[in-house]
Amino acid sequence: MAILVTGGAGFIGSHAVKHFIERGEEVVVVDNLSTGHRAAVHQQATFYEADVADSARIETILRNHSVTAVVHFAAFSLVGESVVLPYRYYRNNTCGTLGLLEAMDAAGVKQIVFSSTAATYGIPDEMPIRETTPQRPINPYGHSKLFVERILRDKVLSDAEFGFVALRYFNVAGAAADGSLGEDHDPETHLIPIALQPAIEKRHCVTIFGSDYETDDGTCIRDYIHVEDLCDAHRLALGAIRPGDARFYNLGIGRGFSVKEVIDAATRVTGQNVPIELGERRPGDPPVLVAAADAAREELGWQPQMTDLDEIIGSAWRWYQQHPDGYADAATRSADNG
Ligand code: UFG
């Protein structure tokens, strides 16, 4: 009996694989390595370089490992890119997930935890955002994930044995406490790693995408959650799924920080000035996204441990100091070690 983790070589997926393995689970990873890193996959996981859209291959993997549940991370996740390349997002995130779901159907696997997103809410009418807040995405990324939520709901209606939990992530950041895993995107587009890059001389300055939003300091506000807390919510969600479940939970801390506040925190954490420049708004960015995450706490028993922004950024900073070139230098080190 095993769990299949798709996207287990990616930032969040690799942390989740580690989390599950350290809690005694047998884990099979599928990742096409389009954005993930082979070096990020835990050594005790069985790894397949495969695409979730390849139903026949996934079905074989599910059967061969007697997989009982899937945790589905594999996706493209950049809001700005999705506006420029919408087909890429619908093809991979929506159609690719259909391939995975068909493989699960064929192999009789009835449980899935799905990585959804705060981007499904668009520009919400209420703040903080509840699970019942109407979902009206303003970018293809959010739509590509919302379609999957719809598909999963319909599947539950058609199959009494099927059950799912969709976790709507807010802004995931940080790195593993033991320093073994971190965030390594190429190119990097996320604010926290970008705000740390000047301190390791990877970037001259941080461009603030829009300083005329209707927020206190004019910059966008986001709810930053530590990656290990997010993984813990997946473990709890997996344990909670029952046949017929169609459950949705926001995963955030419930506090918003502006782009400027994140940059100030990066300055405190690194002890170095973070040079900034003011730029245009980035298409597809909602002004404010803050979670009401009471439901995950009350119904799953989730208790995020890292709720302080400086601590979250500090955890990312430790990774960047040790891995200025991300997994490229991790791979070199392991080769050096034989
Ligand atoms: N930002 C800048 N400058 C940069 C990078 C980002 O000002 O160089 C701003 C963005 O415009 C945004 C904020 O920092 O206002 C956060 O941007 P990120 O790119 O770090 O994250 P996003 O909020 O765009 O998206 C992230 C995930 C999505 C997820 C979303 C949910 O990448 O997958 O959080 O809130 F949907």
mmCIF file of C-alpha atoms and ligand atoms in Angstrom:
data_model
loop_
_atom_site.group_PDB
_atom_site.id
_atom_site.type_symbol
_atom_site.label_atom_id
_atom_site.label_comp_id
_atom_site.label_asym_id
_atom_site.label_seq_id
_atom_site.Cartn_x
_atom_site.Cartn_y
_atom_site.Cartn_z
ATOM 1 C CA MET A 1 0.000 0.000 0.000
ATOM 2 C CA ALA A 2 1.483 3.292 -1.065
ATOM 3 C CA ILE A 3 0.708 6.947 -1.674
ATOM 4 C CA LEU A 4 1.378 8.376 -5.119
ATOM 5 C CA VAL A 5 2.723 11.930 -4.982
ATOM 6 C CA THR A 6 2.652 13.719 -8.318
ATOM 7 C CA GLY A 7 5.051 16.623 -8.669
ATOM 8 C CA GLY A 8 7.169 15.153 -5.880
ATOM 9 C CA ALA A 9 10.320 16.730 -7.315
ATOM 10 C CA GLY A 10 8.886 20.234 -7.081
ATOM 11 C CA PHE A 11 9.131 22.749 -4.266
ATOM 12 C CA ILE A 12 6.026 21.779 -2.300
ATOM 13 C CA GLY A 13 5.818 18.178 -3.517
ATOM 14 C CA SER A 14 9.378 17.347 -2.434
ATOM 15 C CA HIS A 15 8.693 18.649 1.066
ATOM 16 C CA ALA A 16 5.488 16.584 1.191
ATOM 17 C CA VAL A 17 7.313 13.399 0.122
ATOM 18 C CA LYS A 18 9.826 13.912 2.932
ATOM 19 C CA HIS A 19 6.993 14.607 5.371
ATOM 20 C CA PHE A 20 5.122 11.411 4.452
ATOM 21 C CA ILE A 21 8.234 9.215 4.446
ATOM 22 C CA GLU A 22 9.322 10.509 7.845
ATOM 23 C CA ARG A 23 5.901 9.455 9.126
ATOM 24 C CA GLY A 24 6.284 5.910 7.878
ATOM 25 C CA GLU A 25 4.398 6.025 4.585
ATOM 26 C CA GLU A 26 5.486 4.233 1.415
ATOM 27 C CA VAL A 27 5.716 6.907 -1.255
ATOM 28 C CA VAL A 28 5.837 6.663 -5.040
ATOM 29 C CA VAL A 29 6.732 9.857 -6.899
ATOM 30 C CA VAL A 30 5.756 10.765 -10.431
ATOM 31 C CA ASP A 31 7.298 13.917 -11.879
ATOM 32 C CA ASN A 32 8.109 14.843 -15.471
ATOM 33 C CA LEU A 33 10.997 17.036 -14.233
ATOM 34 C CA SER A 34 9.810 19.938 -16.381
ATOM 35 C CA THR A 35 10.297 22.213 -13.377
ATOM 36 C CA GLY A 36 11.234 19.803 -10.578
ATOM 37 C CA HIS A 37 14.630 18.516 -9.458
ATOM 38 C CA ARG A 38 15.575 14.864 -9.263
ATOM 39 C CA ALA A 39 17.907 15.734 -6.365
ATOM 40 C CA ALA A 40 14.920 16.997 -4.365
ATOM 41 C CA VAL A 41 13.215 13.591 -4.305
ATOM 42 C CA HIS A 42 13.690 11.731 -1.030
ATOM 43 C CA GLN A 43 15.960 8.704 -1.424
ATOM 44 C CA GLN A 44 13.406 6.345 0.100
ATOM 45 C CA ALA A 45 10.733 7.269 -2.449
ATOM 46 C CA THR A 46 10.310 5.232 -5.623
ATOM 47 C CA PHE A 47 10.719 7.696 -8.477
ATOM 48 C CA TYR A 48 9.231 7.618 -11.987
ATOM 49 C CA GLU A 49 9.991 10.273 -14.559
ATOM 50 C CA ALA A 50 6.523 10.355 -16.087
ATOM 51 C CA ASP A 51 3.768 12.782 -16.958
ATOM 52 C CA VAL A 52 0.411 12.661 -15.180
ATOM 53 C CA ALA A 53 -1.291 13.014 -18.559
ATOM 54 C CA ASP A 54 0.089 9.598 -19.565
ATOM 55 C CA SER A 55 -2.875 7.616 -18.221
ATOM 56 C CA ALA A 56 -1.657 4.192 -19.280
ATOM 57 C CA ARG A 57 1.710 4.630 -17.580
ATOM 58 C CA ILE A 58 0.163 6.087 -14.436
ATOM 59 C CA GLU A 59 -2.349 3.237 -14.263
ATOM 60 C CA THR A 60 0.504 0.714 -14.371
ATOM 61 C CA ILE A 61 2.369 2.569 -11.611
ATOM 62 C CA LEU A 62 -0.764 2.717 -9.458
ATOM 63 C CA ARG A 63 -1.365 -1.007 -9.880
ATOM 64 C CA ASN A 64 2.246 -2.097 -9.439
ATOM 65 C CA HIS A 65 2.560 -0.293 -6.112
ATOM 66 C CA SER A 66 -0.975 -1.005 -4.842
ATOM 67 C CA VAL A 67 -1.486 2.728 -4.460
ATOM 68 C CA THR A 68 -4.467 3.620 -2.260
ATOM 69 C CA ALA A 69 -4.400 7.426 -2.482
ATOM 70 C CA VAL A 70 -2.950 10.189 -4.625
ATOM 71 C CA VAL A 71 -1.609 13.568 -3.528
ATOM 72 C CA HIS A 72 -1.571 15.666 -6.671
ATOM 73 C CA PHE A 73 0.862 18.572 -6.778
ATOM 74 C CA ALA A 74 2.092 18.391 -10.375
ATOM 75 C CA ALA A 75 1.111 21.634 -12.092
ATOM 76 C CA PHE A 76 2.351 24.897 -13.488
ATOM 77 C CA SER A 77 1.703 27.584 -10.909
ATOM 78 C CA LEU A 78 2.811 31.008 -12.086
ATOM 79 C CA VAL A 79 0.006 33.515 -12.236
ATOM 80 C CA GLY A 80 1.804 35.934 -14.562
ATOM 81 C CA GLU A 81 2.960 33.214 -16.964
ATOM 82 C CA SER A 82 -0.564 31.815 -17.169
ATOM 83 C CA VAL A 83 -1.839 35.132 -18.508
ATOM 84 C CA VAL A 84 0.722 35.018 -21.323
ATOM 85 C CA LEU A 85 0.519 31.262 -22.019
ATOM 86 C CA PRO A 86 -3.038 30.171 -21.156
ATOM 87 C CA TYR A 87 -3.016 26.968 -23.258
ATOM 88 C CA ARG A 88 0.040 25.759 -21.373
ATOM 89 C CA TYR A 89 -1.914 26.020 -18.128
ATOM 90 C CA TYR A 90 -5.142 24.407 -19.322
ATOM 91 C CA ARG A 91 -3.227 21.618 -21.081
ATOM 92 C CA ASN A 92 -1.046 20.744 -18.120
ATOM 93 C CA ASN A 93 -3.157 21.597 -15.100
ATOM 94 C CA THR A 94 -6.635 20.705 -16.312
ATOM 95 C CA CYS A 95 -6.129 18.133 -19.071
ATOM 96 C CA GLY A 96 -3.131 16.585 -17.308
ATOM 97 C CA THR A 97 -5.196 16.085 -14.162
ATOM 98 C CA LEU A 98 -7.929 14.415 -16.202
ATOM 99 C CA GLY A 99 -5.329 11.920 -17.396
ATOM 100 C CA LEU A 100 -4.377 11.215 -13.797
ATOM 101 C CA LEU A 101 -8.023 10.852 -12.711
ATOM 102 C CA GLU A 102 -8.737 8.436 -15.563
ATOM 103 C CA ALA A 103 -5.745 6.358 -14.533
ATOM 104 C CA MET A 104 -7.004 6.339 -10.936
ATOM 105 C CA ASP A 105 -10.407 5.239 -12.174
ATOM 106 C CA ALA A 106 -8.939 2.398 -14.198
ATOM 107 C CA ALA A 107 -6.815 1.238 -11.247
ATOM 108 C CA GLY A 108 -9.642 1.635 -8.711
ATOM 109 C CA VAL A 109 -7.916 4.355 -6.639
ATOM 110 C CA LYS A 110 -10.620 6.366 -4.923
ATOM 111 C CA GLN A 111 -8.899 9.049 -2.867
ATOM 112 C CA ILE A 112 -7.109 12.216 -3.878
ATOM 113 C CA VAL A 113 -5.795 15.328 -2.180
ATOM 114 C CA PHE A 114 -5.709 18.050 -4.793
ATOM 115 C CA SER A 115 -3.519 21.178 -4.755
ATOM 116 C CA SER A 116 -5.892 23.992 -5.479
ATOM 117 C CA THR A 117 -5.197 27.649 -4.975
ATOM 118 C CA ALA A 118 -6.275 30.993 -3.607
ATOM 119 C CA ALA A 119 -6.084 32.127 -7.228
ATOM 120 C CA THR A 120 -9.503 30.478 -7.732
ATOM 121 C CA TYR A 121 -11.081 33.356 -5.758
ATOM 122 C CA GLY A 122 -9.992 36.138 -8.089
ATOM 123 C CA ILE A 123 -10.778 39.509 -6.515
ATOM 124 C CA PRO A 124 -13.084 38.409 -3.696
ATOM 125 C CA ASP A 125 -15.973 40.388 -2.239
ATOM 126 C CA GLU A 126 -14.967 39.572 1.330
ATOM 127 C CA MET A 127 -11.703 39.463 3.241
ATOM 128 C CA PRO A 128 -10.476 37.237 4.777
ATOM 129 C CA ILE A 129 -11.502 34.667 2.201
ATOM 130 C CA ARG A 130 -13.672 31.778 3.333
ATOM 131 C CA GLU A 131 -14.155 28.499 1.496
ATOM 132 C CA THR A 132 -17.677 29.702 0.684
ATOM 133 C CA THR A 133 -16.455 32.971 -0.858
ATOM 134 C CA PRO A 134 -17.505 32.920 -4.545
ATOM 135 C CA GLN A 135 -14.758 31.725 -6.869
ATOM 136 C CA ARG A 136 -14.198 33.989 -9.859
ATOM 137 C CA PRO A 137 -10.613 33.597 -11.056
ATOM 138 C CA ILE A 138 -8.969 36.510 -12.861
ATOM 139 C CA ASN A 139 -6.193 34.500 -14.493
ATOM 140 C CA PRO A 140 -5.886 31.233 -16.446
ATOM 141 C CA TYR A 141 -3.949 29.595 -13.611
ATOM 142 C CA GLY A 142 -6.887 30.053 -11.233
ATOM 143 C CA HIS A 143 -9.350 28.837 -13.883
ATOM 144 C CA SER A 144 -7.217 25.800 -14.683
ATOM 145 C CA LYS A 145 -7.429 24.736 -11.021
ATOM 146 C CA LEU A 146 -11.083 25.647 -10.557
ATOM 147 C CA PHE A 147 -12.009 23.401 -13.483
ATOM 148 C CA VAL A 148 -10.370 20.511 -11.646
ATOM 149 C CA GLU A 149 -12.352 21.281 -8.495
ATOM 150 C CA ARG A 150 -15.491 21.085 -10.676
ATOM 151 C CA ILE A 151 -14.384 17.786 -12.232
ATOM 152 C CA LEU A 152 -13.735 16.309 -8.787
ATOM 153 C CA ARG A 153 -17.157 17.418 -7.502
ATOM 154 C CA ASP A 154 -18.800 15.768 -10.500
ATOM 155 C CA LYS A 155 -16.851 12.577 -9.957
ATOM 156 C CA VAL A 156 -18.091 12.349 -6.364
ATOM 157 C CA LEU A 157 -21.659 12.692 -7.632
ATOM 158 C CA SER A 158 -21.119 9.812 -10.038
ATOM 159 C CA ASP A 159 -19.132 7.456 -7.794
ATOM 160 C CA ALA A 160 -20.116 6.893 -4.160
ATOM 161 C CA GLU A 161 -16.729 5.367 -3.337
ATOM 162 C CA PHE A 162 -14.718 8.360 -4.535
ATOM 163 C CA GLY A 163 -13.643 11.100 -2.143
ATOM 164 C CA PHE A 164 -11.370 14.135 -2.305
ATOM 165 C CA VAL A 165 -10.001 17.071 -0.397
ATOM 166 C CA ALA A 166 -9.021 20.187 -2.351
ATOM 167 C CA LEU A 167 -6.564 22.409 -0.507
ATOM 168 C CA ARG A 168 -6.548 26.017 -1.617
ATOM 169 C CA TYR A 169 -3.063 27.290 -0.956
ATOM 170 C CA PHE A 170 -2.228 30.879 -0.289
ATOM 171 C CA ASN A 171 1.456 31.898 -0.651
ATOM 172 C CA VAL A 172 3.737 29.018 0.226
ATOM 173 C CA ALA A 173 7.289 29.818 1.326
ATOM 174 C CA GLY A 174 10.208 28.675 3.476
ATOM 175 C CA ALA A 175 12.313 25.532 3.462
ATOM 176 C CA ALA A 176 12.794 22.280 5.372
ATOM 177 C CA ALA A 177 14.008 22.816 8.932
ATOM 178 C CA ASP A 178 16.878 20.343 8.443
ATOM 179 C CA GLY A 179 18.194 22.281 5.436
ATOM 180 C CA SER A 180 17.764 19.356 3.035
ATOM 181 C CA LEU A 181 15.122 20.949 0.791
ATOM 182 C CA GLY A 182 14.203 24.419 -0.366
ATOM 183 C CA GLU A 183 12.790 26.497 -3.191
ATOM 184 C CA ASP A 184 14.614 26.430 -6.528
ATOM 185 C CA HIS A 185 12.761 27.754 -9.558
ATOM 186 C CA ASP A 186 14.278 28.751 -12.886
ATOM 187 C CA PRO A 187 13.489 31.510 -13.472
ATOM 188 C CA GLU A 188 12.525 32.512 -9.947
ATOM 189 C CA THR A 189 9.393 34.650 -9.864
ATOM 190 C CA HIS A 190 8.222 34.376 -6.252
ATOM 191 C CA LEU A 191 8.589 37.340 -3.998
ATOM 192 C CA ILE A 192 10.343 35.829 -0.969
ATOM 193 C CA PRO A 193 13.213 34.142 -2.838
ATOM 194 C CA ILE A 194 13.562 37.221 -5.026
ATOM 195 C CA ALA A 195 13.751 39.469 -1.954
ATOM 196 C CA LEU A 196 16.594 37.281 -0.629
ATOM 197 C CA GLN A 197 18.587 37.203 -3.866
ATOM 198 C CA PRO A 198 20.325 40.592 -3.500
ATOM 199 C CA ALA A 199 21.865 39.334 -0.242
ATOM 200 C CA ILE A 200 23.526 36.424 -2.081
ATOM 201 C CA GLU A 201 24.437 38.638 -5.022
ATOM 202 C CA LYS A 202 22.056 36.909 -7.419
ATOM 203 C CA ARG A 203 20.122 40.075 -8.177
ATOM 204 C CA HIS A 204 20.725 43.823 -7.976
ATOM 205 C CA CYS A 205 17.288 44.895 -6.838
ATOM 206 C CA VAL A 206 13.679 43.842 -6.370
ATOM 207 C CA THR A 207 11.039 45.324 -8.636
ATOM 208 C CA ILE A 208 7.766 45.982 -6.826
ATOM 209 C CA PHE A 209 4.973 45.095 -9.237
ATOM 210 C CA GLY A 210 2.545 47.940 -8.608
ATOM 211 C CA SER A 211 2.605 50.514 -5.824
ATOM 212 C CA ASP A 212 -0.786 52.098 -6.526
ATOM 213 C CA TYR A 213 -3.074 49.349 -5.232
ATOM 214 C CA GLU A 214 -5.758 50.289 -2.717
ATOM 215 C CA THR A 215 -3.818 48.953 0.225
ATOM 216 C CA ASP A 216 -2.167 50.866 3.081
ATOM 217 C CA ASP A 217 1.221 51.113 1.378
ATOM 218 C CA GLY A 218 -0.024 50.657 -2.197
ATOM 219 C CA THR A 219 1.507 47.192 -2.698
ATOM 220 C CA CYS A 220 -0.225 43.799 -2.926
ATOM 221 C CA ILE A 221 -1.007 41.856 0.217
ATOM 222 C CA ARG A 222 -0.568 38.098 0.513
ATOM 223 C CA ASP A 223 -0.904 35.446 3.222
ATOM 224 C CA TYR A 224 2.411 33.565 3.550
ATOM 225 C CA ILE A 225 2.375 29.998 4.868
ATOM 226 C CA HIS A 226 5.364 27.833 5.672
ATOM 227 C CA VAL A 227 5.815 24.833 3.388
ATOM 228 C CA GLU A 228 6.129 22.349 6.273
ATOM 229 C CA ASP A 229 2.855 23.528 7.802
ATOM 230 C CA LEU A 230 1.275 23.111 4.397
ATOM 231 C CA CYS A 231 2.581 19.541 4.189
ATOM 232 C CA ASP A 232 1.144 18.739 7.576
ATOM 233 C CA ALA A 233 -2.274 19.810 6.320
ATOM 234 C CA HIS A 234 -1.894 17.312 3.467
ATOM 235 C CA ARG A 235 -1.181 14.489 5.897
ATOM 236 C CA LEU A 236 -4.265 15.406 7.915
ATOM 237 C CA ALA A 237 -6.395 15.768 4.794
ATOM 238 C CA LEU A 238 -5.318 12.376 3.524
ATOM 239 C CA GLY A 239 -6.240 10.773 6.824
ATOM 240 C CA ALA A 240 -9.634 12.477 6.819
ATOM 241 C CA ILE A 241 -10.912 11.510 3.351
ATOM 242 C CA ARG A 242 -13.961 9.251 3.350
ATOM 243 C CA PRO A 243 -15.995 7.922 0.417
ATOM 244 C CA GLY A 244 -18.317 10.634 -0.855
ATOM 245 C CA ASP A 245 -16.204 13.475 0.552
ATOM 246 C CA ALA A 246 -15.936 16.669 -1.453
ATOM 247 C CA ARG A 247 -14.046 18.910 0.938
ATOM 248 C CA PHE A 248 -12.343 22.244 0.411
ATOM 249 C CA TYR A 249 -9.961 24.001 2.772
ATOM 250 C CA ASN A 250 -8.060 27.255 2.605
ATOM 251 C CA LEU A 251 -4.468 26.969 3.756
ATOM 252 C CA GLY A 252 -3.028 30.231 4.965
ATOM 253 C CA ILE A 253 -2.072 31.749 8.273
ATOM 254 C CA GLY A 254 -4.836 34.339 8.238
ATOM 255 C CA ARG A 255 -2.536 37.384 8.214
ATOM 256 C CA GLY A 256 -1.625 39.455 5.215
ATOM 257 C CA PHE A 257 1.686 41.135 4.476
ATOM 258 C CA SER A 258 2.334 43.673 1.754
ATOM 259 C CA VAL A 259 5.145 43.374 -0.776
ATOM 260 C CA LYS A 260 6.929 46.199 1.041
ATOM 261 C CA GLU A 261 6.521 44.421 4.396
ATOM 262 C CA VAL A 262 8.046 41.262 2.928
ATOM 263 C CA ILE A 263 10.991 43.257 1.611
ATOM 264 C CA ASP A 264 11.431 44.913 5.029
ATOM 265 C CA ALA A 265 11.390 41.472 6.647
ATOM 266 C CA ALA A 266 14.016 40.234 4.173
ATOM 267 C CA THR A 267 16.170 43.208 5.170
ATOM 268 C CA ARG A 268 15.838 42.284 8.854
ATOM 269 C CA VAL A 269 16.497 38.593 8.273
ATOM 270 C CA THR A 270 19.540 39.002 6.038
ATOM 271 C CA GLY A 271 20.899 42.078 7.810
ATOM 272 C CA GLN A 272 21.413 43.601 4.381
ATOM 273 C CA ASN A 273 19.616 46.340 2.517
ATOM 274 C CA VAL A 274 17.309 45.076 -0.258
ATOM 275 C CA PRO A 275 17.397 47.663 -3.068
ATOM 276 C CA ILE A 276 13.977 48.217 -4.687
ATOM 277 C CA GLU A 277 12.539 49.814 -7.784
ATOM 278 C CA LEU A 278 8.889 50.579 -8.449
ATOM 279 C CA GLY A 279 7.476 48.833 -11.509
ATOM 280 C CA GLU A 280 4.187 48.309 -13.304
ATOM 281 C CA ARG A 281 1.445 46.078 -11.971
ATOM 282 C CA ARG A 282 1.803 42.418 -13.003
ATOM 283 C CA PRO A 283 -1.203 41.235 -15.024
ATOM 284 C CA GLY A 284 -3.376 38.718 -13.157
ATOM 285 C CA ASP A 285 -2.434 39.878 -9.642
ATOM 286 C CA PRO A 286 -5.320 40.412 -7.205
ATOM 287 C CA PRO A 287 -4.609 43.252 -4.735
ATOM 288 C CA VAL A 288 -5.255 41.278 -1.537
ATOM 289 C CA LEU A 289 -5.433 37.542 -0.736
ATOM 290 C CA VAL A 290 -5.771 36.583 2.924
ATOM 291 C CA ALA A 291 -7.229 33.294 4.128
ATOM 292 C CA ALA A 292 -9.776 32.503 6.756
ATOM 293 C CA ALA A 293 -8.310 29.084 7.554
ATOM 294 C CA ASP A 294 -10.489 28.196 10.558
ATOM 295 C CA ALA A 295 -12.088 25.273 8.745
ATOM 296 C CA ALA A 296 -8.775 23.421 8.306
ATOM 297 C CA ARG A 297 -7.974 24.017 11.975
ATOM 298 C CA GLU A 298 -11.384 22.930 13.224
ATOM 299 C CA GLU A 299 -12.177 20.058 10.860
ATOM 300 C CA LEU A 300 -8.704 18.641 10.170
ATOM 301 C CA GLY A 301 -7.099 19.584 13.490
ATOM 302 C CA TRP A 302 -4.433 21.524 11.611
ATOM 303 C CA GLN A 303 -2.153 23.720 13.712
ATOM 304 C CA PRO A 304 0.398 25.713 11.743
ATOM 305 C CA GLN A 305 3.599 26.116 13.720
ATOM 306 C CA MET A 306 5.304 28.937 11.865
ATOM 307 C CA THR A 307 3.140 32.019 11.880
ATOM 308 C CA ASP A 308 5.813 34.701 12.088
ATOM 309 C CA LEU A 309 6.868 36.246 8.768
ATOM 310 C CA ASP A 310 10.499 36.689 9.843
ATOM 311 C CA GLU A 311 10.667 33.022 10.844
ATOM 312 C CA ILE A 312 9.243 31.911 7.505
ATOM 313 C CA ILE A 313 11.673 34.112 5.588
ATOM 314 C CA GLY A 314 14.488 33.043 7.951
ATOM 315 C CA SER A 315 13.893 29.422 7.026
ATOM 316 C CA ALA A 316 14.144 30.265 3.311
ATOM 317 C CA TRP A 317 17.255 32.352 4.027
ATOM 318 C CA ARG A 318 19.071 29.434 5.660
ATOM 319 C CA TRP A 319 18.467 27.353 2.519
ATOM 320 C CA TYR A 320 19.711 30.093 0.197
ATOM 321 C CA GLN A 321 22.857 30.655 2.216
ATOM 322 C CA GLN A 322 23.692 26.952 2.044
ATOM 323 C CA HIS A 323 22.479 26.474 -1.552
ATOM 324 C CA PRO A 324 23.067 29.702 -3.494
ATOM 325 C CA ASP A 325 22.718 27.690 -6.724
ATOM 326 C CA GLY A 326 19.799 25.610 -5.488
ATOM 327 C CA TYR A 327 19.850 21.925 -6.368
ATOM 328 C CA ALA A 328 22.603 22.467 -8.897
ATOM 329 C CA ASP A 329 25.062 22.753 -6.030
ATOM 330 C CA ALA A 330 23.287 19.966 -4.087
ATOM 331 C CA ALA A 331 23.895 17.643 -7.044
ATOM 332 C CA THR A 332 27.541 18.680 -7.270
ATOM 333 C CA ARG A 333 28.031 18.050 -3.580
ATOM 334 C CA SER A 334 26.535 14.578 -3.710
ATOM 335 C CA ALA A 335 28.690 13.752 -6.770
ATOM 336 C CA ASP A 336 31.744 15.007 -4.866
ATOM 337 C CA ASN A 337 30.813 12.724 -2.005
ATOM 338 C CA GLY A 338 30.783 9.780 -4.355
HETATM 339 N N1 UFG B 1 6.001 40.529 -6.538
HETATM 340 C C1 UFG B 1 6.726 41.693 -6.744
HETATM 341 N N2 UFG B 1 7.961 41.575 -7.289
HETATM 342 C C2 UFG B 1 8.518 40.385 -7.640
HETATM 343 C C3 UFG B 1 7.764 39.204 -7.416
HETATM 344 C C4 UFG B 1 6.511 39.319 -6.870
HETATM 345 O O1 UFG B 1 6.268 42.808 -6.454
HETATM 346 O O2 UFG B 1 9.637 40.368 -8.147
HETATM 347 C C5 UFG B 1 4.669 40.644 -5.948
HETATM 348 C C6 UFG B 1 3.578 40.087 -6.841
HETATM 349 O O3 UFG B 1 3.155 41.044 -7.763
HETATM 350 C C7 UFG B 1 2.520 39.710 -5.804
HETATM 351 C C8 UFG B 1 3.345 39.304 -4.582
HETATM 352 O O4 UFG B 1 4.640 39.846 -4.790
HETATM 353 O O5 UFG B 1 1.767 40.834 -5.481
HETATM 354 C C9 UFG B 1 3.488 37.798 -4.444
HETATM 355 O O6 UFG B 1 3.904 37.287 -5.703
HETATM 356 P P1 UFG B 1 4.408 35.787 -5.920
HETATM 357 O O7 UFG B 1 4.807 35.679 -7.348
HETATM 358 O O8 UFG B 1 5.398 35.438 -4.877
HETATM 359 O O9 UFG B 1 3.114 34.926 -5.616
HETATM 360 P P2 UFG B 1 1.626 35.049 -6.210
HETATM 361 O O10 UFG B 1 0.781 35.710 -5.161
HETATM 362 O O11 UFG B 1 1.606 35.613 -7.577
HETATM 363 O O12 UFG B 1 1.215 33.523 -6.390
HETATM 364 C C10 UFG B 1 1.438 32.557 -5.390
HETATM 365 C C11 UFG B 1 1.606 31.222 -6.090
HETATM 366 C C12 UFG B 1 0.326 30.883 -6.807
HETATM 367 C C13 UFG B 1 -0.845 30.960 -5.851
HETATM 368 C C14 UFG B 1 -0.894 32.282 -5.138
HETATM 369 C C15 UFG B 1 -1.994 32.253 -4.113
HETATM 370 O O13 UFG B 1 2.684 31.278 -7.024
HETATM 371 O O14 UFG B 1 0.454 29.589 -7.328
HETATM 372 O O15 UFG B 1 0.348 32.519 -4.512
HETATM 373 O O16 UFG B 1 -2.025 33.412 -3.338
HETATM 374 F F1 UFG B 1 -1.992 30.829 -6.531
#
